[in-house]
Every structure is written in structure tokens, then in C-alpha cells.
Amino acid sequence: MSKRIAILTSGGDAPGMNACIRAVIIACQKAGHELYGYLHGYNGLVNQEYISLSFDTTHNLIQQGGTILHSARCKTFETDDGAQKSAENLSKLAIDTLIVIGGDGSFRGLKHLSTFWSGQTIGIPGTIDNDINGTDATIGYYTAIDTAMSSIDKVRDTADAFERVFLVEVMGRHAGFLALNAALSSAADYVLLPELFEGCEQELDNIICQIKAQRALKGTVSFIVVVAENVWPGGLSALSTALNAKGIDDVRPVTLGHVQRGGSPVSEDRLLATHLGAYAVSLVGSENTNIMVGEVNKLPVVVPLDTCWQNKPLNSAQVDIIRSLMNARYD
Ligand code: ADP
């Protein structure tokens, strides 16, 4: 039966959000559903700001980074009044199903909204951090790994030329997925991750021990430490100062920053976004509500929304690889 569906993108933007919007538009059109796009994250819901979405919006969309619906944070939506107003606006537009592409914060918001609105709610995981439980990967994660990897490759060139130590900060909020994979794929020499952090003194000892061992083996060489954001108290400058104090000079900090959120999505993100968008629309009108769609072992899954922000562990096989290849101690 034909339904009225709304979609929005919320929180940190991620490459592949547009590819997902495209898939949702096409799947809705094929199923005979009407589709509306709320603008600027949850602000659009609070302010009843939306556009109609149809086939003509989809041209050249799959390869565009960012999100045509724009994304934002919205403090008002976090209040009961904001959620109530949003629920009223959805009812005024006679929306049956709301689809939200975003991260764990956006899903908490969606859950909050569902206490005020009885329509169907479906989350699609979109964040470069990959910190969403219940899915192997999130939309944007693979592109961000590639972006970080190629940036670290470039840092390596200059680090090699000057035989310097570089500290490269990679995003991930409080999760180490992006830093771990960026470090492994760029052959970094050491990685600091929130999940494996052994404390400042121990990590400093490990890094210095490894730098000295490499220098003893090969002479002065470049040394790249990938640092997950929020892991080192005081950030890269504090870590740089701590290394200087222990006799490691000429340390250069590089923060990759928001470049990791941009760019045309790589094929893995386009495929994931397309699968999840089409799958979400296939669930419209079903009993499933307050859910997130994800992929596990390449197969679509449905998980309860409130399990998505539970802790998601790093891949244990990759952790073993770091220990054997990168963070090895030579003492
Ligand atoms: P992300 O979805 O990338 O994790 P945020 O954590 O910034 O991004 O959340 C995006 C938006 O979701 C917030 O600006 C807010 O409007 C809404 N939100 C986040 N947490 C909650 C919450 N606990 N209750 C209600 N709304 C929330």
C-alpha cells in the first residue's frame, strides 16, 4: 500500500549519504510511496522545512559527497517540547514512516521522538566513525579510511625526506575503527587507540622503545604515529611535548580534520548505502519500528534502535595484527 515517507540526514555528515538518499528515492518511487526530505537534520522537523523528492533529484547523486538534505545538530529537538513539535509536524504532513540517516546521537533522537509520535521509525547508519553496534560498517567509513590512508601516504613522503617523527590525528570520536584501519593500510609505525590505550607513560615508553629500535636497525628513519582523536590528553601538541621531553626531537603534528568527512564515496560506501536505502524502504509498512537496518557478513539485518549505541568492539583479528606488526616492543 502506498505510504508517505520522510527522510533526513543528521549529525556528522559522511560520504555516501547522498547515495543512500538516491536509493531511497528510487525504491519509494518504484513502490508507489510519496517521499519528502526534511532539511538541516532535526531542525527541518522542528521548523517544518522540507522538500519533495523524486526521480529527477537522483541524477549524478550517487558520487556526490555531503548530503543534499544538509545535516546539522539541533538542541531544540533534544527537549520534550522540540520532539513534541516535530511529532505534530510529521502528523500534519501525514507521514507514515520517518527514515533517519545518521550516527548514534541521531538514533537516540529518533528513539526520543518515538515517545511522542506513533509512526514508523527506521535508522540507517551513516558516520565515518563506524561506532554503531549491530552493523559491520557504517556509510562513509570506507571512504574515510581511504582519505586518511592517502593523506598519511603523503605525510610519509615528507617524513621520509626529513627523517622525522610525525603524529597524525585521525577522527573517530571515541572509537578507534578509523584510526586502526588508516594506520594498518598506510603502514604506520604505531597507533594509539582508545580501546587499547595503556596509559600515557606506558604508551610513551612503547613509542620511544620502538623509535629507538628502528633507528638502531636502519639508522634515522621516518616514524609515523597514528593517533585517534580524543585519546591523548591535551592532543597532539601535548604528545609532541612529551616526546621532546624524552629526547625525541623534531616531532611534527598533523591533524587531518574534516577532510576525512568529504569526498566522493568509494565503491564500498556506495554499495552499502544503496543496499541499506533499498532495504529500509522494503520494510516500510511492516511491523518493524524503532529499528536500524545494517549489514552483517554482507547480509541485511534489522536491529532494535536502542542497541545501536551499545559498545562495539574492534575486530579482534585486527587487534592481533597491530600487536604483531605495529605496536611491537623490542625490549
Ligand atoms: P551523530 O548522529 O553523528 O552521532 P550527534 O550526536 O551530534 O550526531 O546527534 C545529532 C542530533 O541528534 C543532535 O543534534 C540532536 O538533535 C539529536 N540527539 C542526539 N542525542 C539525543 C538525545 N539523547 N535525545 C534527543 N535527541 C538527541
Short mmCIF file of N, CA and C and ligand atoms in Angstrom, two decimals, residues 10-12 42 73-74 77-78 102-106 108-109 112 173, ligand 1:
data_model
loop_
_atom_site.label_atom_id
_atom_site.label_comp_id
_atom_site.label_asym_id
_atom_site.label_seq_id
_atom_site.Cartn_x
_atom_site.Cartn_y
_atom_site.Cartn_z
N SER A 10 21.31 13.52 9.61
CA SER A 10 21.55 14.22 10.88
C SER A 10 22.93 13.92 11.44
N GLY A 11 23.45 14.84 12.25
CA GLY A 11 24.75 14.64 12.89
C GLY A 11 25.90 14.80 11.90
N GLY A 12 27.02 14.17 12.20
CA GLY A 12 28.20 14.30 11.33
C GLY A 12 27.90 13.74 9.95
N TYR A 42 17.49 17.48 12.26
CA TYR A 42 16.23 17.58 13.01
C TYR A 42 15.66 19.00 13.04
N ARG A 73 23.27 19.84 13.79
CA ARG A 73 22.88 19.46 15.15
C ARG A 73 21.67 20.31 15.52
N CYS A 74 20.86 19.83 16.43
CA CYS A 74 19.65 20.58 16.80
C CYS A 74 19.38 20.38 18.29
N PHE A 77 15.56 19.95 19.42
CA PHE A 77 14.97 18.63 19.22
C PHE A 77 15.21 17.72 20.42
N GLU A 78 16.26 18.00 21.19
CA GLU A 78 16.57 17.15 22.34
C GLU A 78 15.59 17.35 23.49
N GLY A 102 22.10 8.68 10.04
CA GLY A 102 22.95 9.40 10.97
C GLY A 102 23.71 8.46 11.88
N GLY A 103 24.26 9.02 12.94
CA GLY A 103 25.03 8.24 13.90
C GLY A 103 24.25 7.96 15.17
N ASP A 104 24.95 7.56 16.20
CA ASP A 104 24.26 7.13 17.42
C ASP A 104 23.46 8.26 18.06
N GLY A 105 23.98 9.50 18.00
CA GLY A 105 23.22 10.63 18.56
C GLY A 105 21.89 10.79 17.83
N SER A 106 21.94 10.70 16.53
CA SER A 106 20.71 10.84 15.73
C SER A 106 19.72 9.72 16.06
N ARG A 108 19.52 8.16 19.00
CA ARG A 108 18.94 8.47 20.32
C ARG A 108 17.80 9.47 20.14
N GLY A 109 18.02 10.43 19.24
CA GLY A 109 16.99 11.41 18.94
C GLY A 109 15.74 10.76 18.35
N HIS A 112 13.85 9.05 21.01
CA HIS A 112 13.15 10.05 21.82
C HIS A 112 11.88 10.51 21.12
N ARG A 173 35.73 10.05 16.85
CA ARG A 173 35.04 10.41 18.10
C ARG A 173 35.65 9.63 19.26
P1 ADP B 1 25.59 11.72 15.32
O1 ADP B 1 24.25 11.29 14.84
O2 ADP B 1 26.58 11.85 14.20
O3 ADP B 1 26.09 10.87 16.47
P2 ADP B 1 25.06 13.91 17.21
O4 ADP B 1 25.47 13.14 18.42
O5 ADP B 1 25.57 15.31 17.09
O6 ADP B 1 25.46 13.22 15.84
O7 ADP B 1 23.47 13.94 17.20
C1 ADP B 1 22.75 14.57 16.14
C2 ADP B 1 21.48 15.18 16.68
O8 ADP B 1 20.64 14.14 17.23
C3 ADP B 1 21.65 16.18 17.82
O9 ADP B 1 21.98 17.47 17.38
C4 ADP B 1 20.26 16.15 18.44
O10 ADP B 1 19.35 16.94 17.70
C5 ADP B 1 19.86 14.67 18.30
N1 ADP B 1 20.18 13.95 19.54
C6 ADP B 1 21.36 13.47 19.94
N2 ADP B 1 21.28 12.86 21.14
C7 ADP B 1 19.99 12.99 21.54
C8 ADP B 1 19.26 12.57 22.69
N3 ADP B 1 19.82 11.90 23.71
N4 ADP B 1 17.93 12.88 22.73
C9 ADP B 1 17.33 13.55 21.72
N5 ADP B 1 17.97 13.96 20.60
C10 ADP B 1 19.28 13.68 20.50
#
